[in-house]
Amino acid sequence: QVQLVESGGGLVQAGDSLRLSCAASGLTFSRYTMGWFRQAPGKEREFVSVISWSNGPTYYADFVKGRFTISRDNAKNTVYLQMNSLKPEDTAVYYCACRFRSPTSWRNVDAYDYWGQGTQVTVSS
């Protein structure tokens, strides 16, 4: 059974940093594209970042470019999201998701096969 477990969320102040982790099991991790999404209350889930399978190219939503960095450690079956210079508008539940190899539309939530339970990130002003 495929499982994705996020961790690293918390309550921080604007300008602080967090590193989110997503540990995967039940899959050949290196063969899966890994994405990060977030969802605030009353809002639709939105794309944050993605890293292609086998440590391929990375892409970011415009609102996090220069602040967030996605990376993966295939030996640990883990994908990370380093979040710097956090803003109150970053407050959301952050989810990791995966799709075998490269999805057709990696910005679309419907392109992913599996999702984690999410981890809460709250940024105060």
C-alpha positions as a LaTeX table, in Angstrom:
\begin{tabular}{lrrr}
\hline
Residue & $x$ (\AA) & $y$ (\AA) & $z$ (\AA) \\
\hline
Gln1 & 0.00 & 0.00 & 0.00 \\
Val2 & 1.32 & 3.40 & $-0.97$ \\
Gln3 & 1.66 & 5.84 & 1.89 \\
Leu4 & 2.82 & 9.44 & 1.96 \\
Val5 & 3.38 & 11.03 & 5.34 \\
Glu6 & 4.10 & 14.74 & 5.64 \\
Ser7 & 5.80 & 16.32 & 8.62 \\
Gly8 & 7.50 & 19.55 & 9.61 \\
Gly9 & 4.59 & 21.95 & 9.72 \\
Gly10 & 3.97 & 24.29 & 12.60 \\
Leu11 & 3.27 & 27.81 & 13.78 \\
Val12 & 5.86 & 30.40 & 12.82 \\
Gln13 & 6.18 & 34.13 & 12.38 \\
Ala14 & 6.47 & 35.96 & 9.10 \\
Gly15 & 10.01 & 35.74 & 7.78 \\
Asp16 & 10.73 & 32.42 & 9.47 \\
Ser17 & 11.59 & 29.15 & 7.78 \\
Leu18 & 10.28 & 25.61 & 7.84 \\
Arg19 & 11.31 & 22.42 & 6.14 \\
Leu20 & 8.55 & 20.04 & 5.23 \\
Ser21 & 9.25 & 16.38 & 4.65 \\
Cys22 & 7.23 & 13.72 & 2.92 \\
Ala23 & 8.20 & 10.12 & 3.52 \\
Ala24 & 6.97 & 7.65 & 0.94 \\
Ser25 & 6.54 & 3.92 & 1.21 \\
Gly26 & 5.04 & 1.17 & $-0.86$ \\
Leu27 & 6.38 & 2.44 & $-4.17$ \\
Thr28 & 9.56 & 2.63 & $-6.19$ \\
Phe29 & 10.20 & 6.16 & $-5.07$ \\
Ser30 & 12.72 & 7.19 & $-7.70$ \\
Arg31 & 10.23 & 6.41 & $-10.46$ \\
Tyr32 & 7.61 & 8.84 & $-9.14$ \\
Thr33 & 7.25 & 12.51 & $-9.73$ \\
Met34 & 6.66 & 14.24 & $-6.40$ \\
Gly35 & 4.63 & 17.38 & $-5.95$ \\
Trp36 & 3.71 & 19.76 & $-3.16$ \\
Phe37 & 0.29 & 21.40 & $-2.98$ \\
Arg38 & $-1.42$ & 23.54 & $-0.39$ \\
Gln39 & $-4.97$ & 24.32 & 0.60 \\
Ala40 & $-6.28$ & 27.10 & 2.79 \\
Pro41 & $-9.75$ & 26.96 & 4.38 \\
Gly42 & $-12.42$ & 27.68 & 1.82 \\
Lys43 & $-9.89$ & 27.62 & $-1.01$ \\
Glu44 & $-9.09$ & 25.13 & $-3.71$ \\
Arg45 & $-5.96$ & 23.07 & $-3.50$ \\
Glu46 & $-3.19$ & 24.80 & $-5.43$ \\
Phe47 & 0.13 & 23.78 & $-6.88$ \\
Val48 & 3.28 & 24.78 & $-5.02$ \\
Ser49 & 6.20 & 22.86 & $-6.48$ \\
Val50 & 7.17 & 19.64 & $-8.21$ \\
Ile51 & 10.29 & 17.60 & $-8.80$ \\
Ser52 & 10.35 & 15.09 & $-11.58$ \\
Trp53 & 11.15 & 11.43 & $-11.13$ \\
Ser54 & 14.74 & 10.36 & $-10.58$ \\
Asn55 & 15.77 & 13.85 & $-9.47$ \\
Gly56 & 14.65 & 15.50 & $-12.66$ \\
Pro57 & 13.74 & 19.14 & $-13.26$ \\
Thr58 & 11.95 & 21.24 & $-10.66$ \\
Tyr59 & 9.19 & 23.77 & $-11.11$ \\
Tyr60 & 7.55 & 26.30 & $-8.80$ \\
Ala61 & 4.44 & 28.37 & $-8.55$ \\
Asp62 & 5.20 & 32.04 & $-9.10$ \\
Phe63 & 4.26 & 32.98 & $-5.56$ \\
Val64 & 7.02 & 30.83 & $-4.03$ \\
Lys65 & 9.87 & 31.30 & $-6.50$ \\
Gly66 & 13.00 & 32.45 & $-4.73$ \\
Arg67 & 11.63 & 31.42 & $-1.33$ \\
Phe68 & 10.90 & 27.69 & $-1.52$ \\
Thr69 & 13.13 & 24.87 & $-2.69$ \\
Ile70 & 12.02 & 21.35 & $-3.48$ \\
Ser71 & 14.44 & 18.45 & $-3.30$ \\
Arg72 & 14.40 & 14.70 & $-2.99$ \\
Asp73 & 16.54 & 12.01 & $-1.45$ \\
Asn74 & 15.83 & 8.79 & $-3.28$ \\
Ala75 & 17.90 & 6.77 & $-0.82$ \\
Lys76 & 15.56 & 7.92 & 1.96 \\
Asn77 & 12.36 & 7.83 & $-0.09$ \\
Thr78 & 11.73 & 11.40 & 0.98 \\
Val79 & 10.88 & 14.67 & $-0.72$ \\
Tyr80 & 11.45 & 18.00 & 1.01 \\
Leu81 & 10.13 & 21.51 & 0.73 \\
Gln82 & 12.40 & 24.13 & 2.23 \\
Met83 & 10.28 & 27.18 & 2.94 \\
Asn84 & 12.07 & 30.46 & 3.62 \\
Ser85 & 10.79 & 33.99 & 4.12 \\
Leu86 & 7.36 & 32.72 & 5.00 \\
Lys87 & 4.40 & 35.05 & 4.63 \\
Pro88 & 0.97 & 34.97 & 6.27 \\
Glu89 & $-0.54$ & 34.08 & 2.91 \\
Asp90 & 1.48 & 30.86 & 2.98 \\
Thr91 & $-0.80$ & 29.62 & 5.76 \\
Ala92 & $-2.41$ & 26.40 & 4.57 \\
Val93 & $-2.38$ & 22.66 & 4.87 \\
Tyr94 & 0.49 & 21.39 & 2.76 \\
Tyr95 & 0.14 & 18.08 & 0.95 \\
Cys96 & 2.60 & 15.96 & $-0.91$ \\
Ala97 & 1.48 & 13.89 & $-3.86$ \\
Cys98 & 3.03 & 11.50 & $-6.32$ \\
Arg99 & 2.50 & 10.21 & $-9.80$ \\
Phe100 & 4.31 & 7.41 & $-11.58$ \\
Arg101 & 6.98 & 9.02 & $-13.72$ \\
Ser102 & 5.91 & 12.30 & $-15.30$ \\
Pro103 & 2.26 & 13.34 & $-15.19$ \\
Thr104 & 0.68 & 14.96 & $-18.18$ \\
Ser105 & $-0.13$ & 18.11 & $-16.23$ \\
Trp106 & 1.97 & 18.32 & $-13.10$ \\
Arg107 & 0.29 & 21.53 & $-11.89$ \\
Asn108 & $-3.09$ & 19.84 & $-11.76$ \\
Val109 & $-4.25$ & 17.99 & $-8.65$ \\
Asp110 & $-5.99$ & 15.46 & $-10.88$ \\
Ala111 & $-2.66$ & 14.36 & $-12.33$ \\
Tyr112 & $-1.53$ & 12.69 & $-9.12$ \\
Asp113 & $-2.24$ & 9.18 & $-7.94$ \\
Tyr114 & $-1.56$ & 9.37 & $-4.21$ \\
Trp115 & $-1.74$ & 12.00 & $-1.51$ \\
Gly116 & $-0.52$ & 12.41 & 2.01 \\
Gln117 & $-2.66$ & 13.50 & 4.94 \\
Gly118 & $-1.27$ & 17.02 & 4.98 \\
Thr119 & 0.62 & 19.09 & 7.51 \\
Gln120 & $-0.53$ & 22.46 & 8.82 \\
Val121 & 1.61 & 25.53 & 8.28 \\
Thr122 & 0.50 & 28.70 & 10.03 \\
Val123 & 2.37 & 31.96 & 9.57 \\
Ser124 & 1.52 & 34.87 & 11.82 \\
Ser125 & 2.16 & 38.49 & 10.92 \\
\hline
\end{tabular}
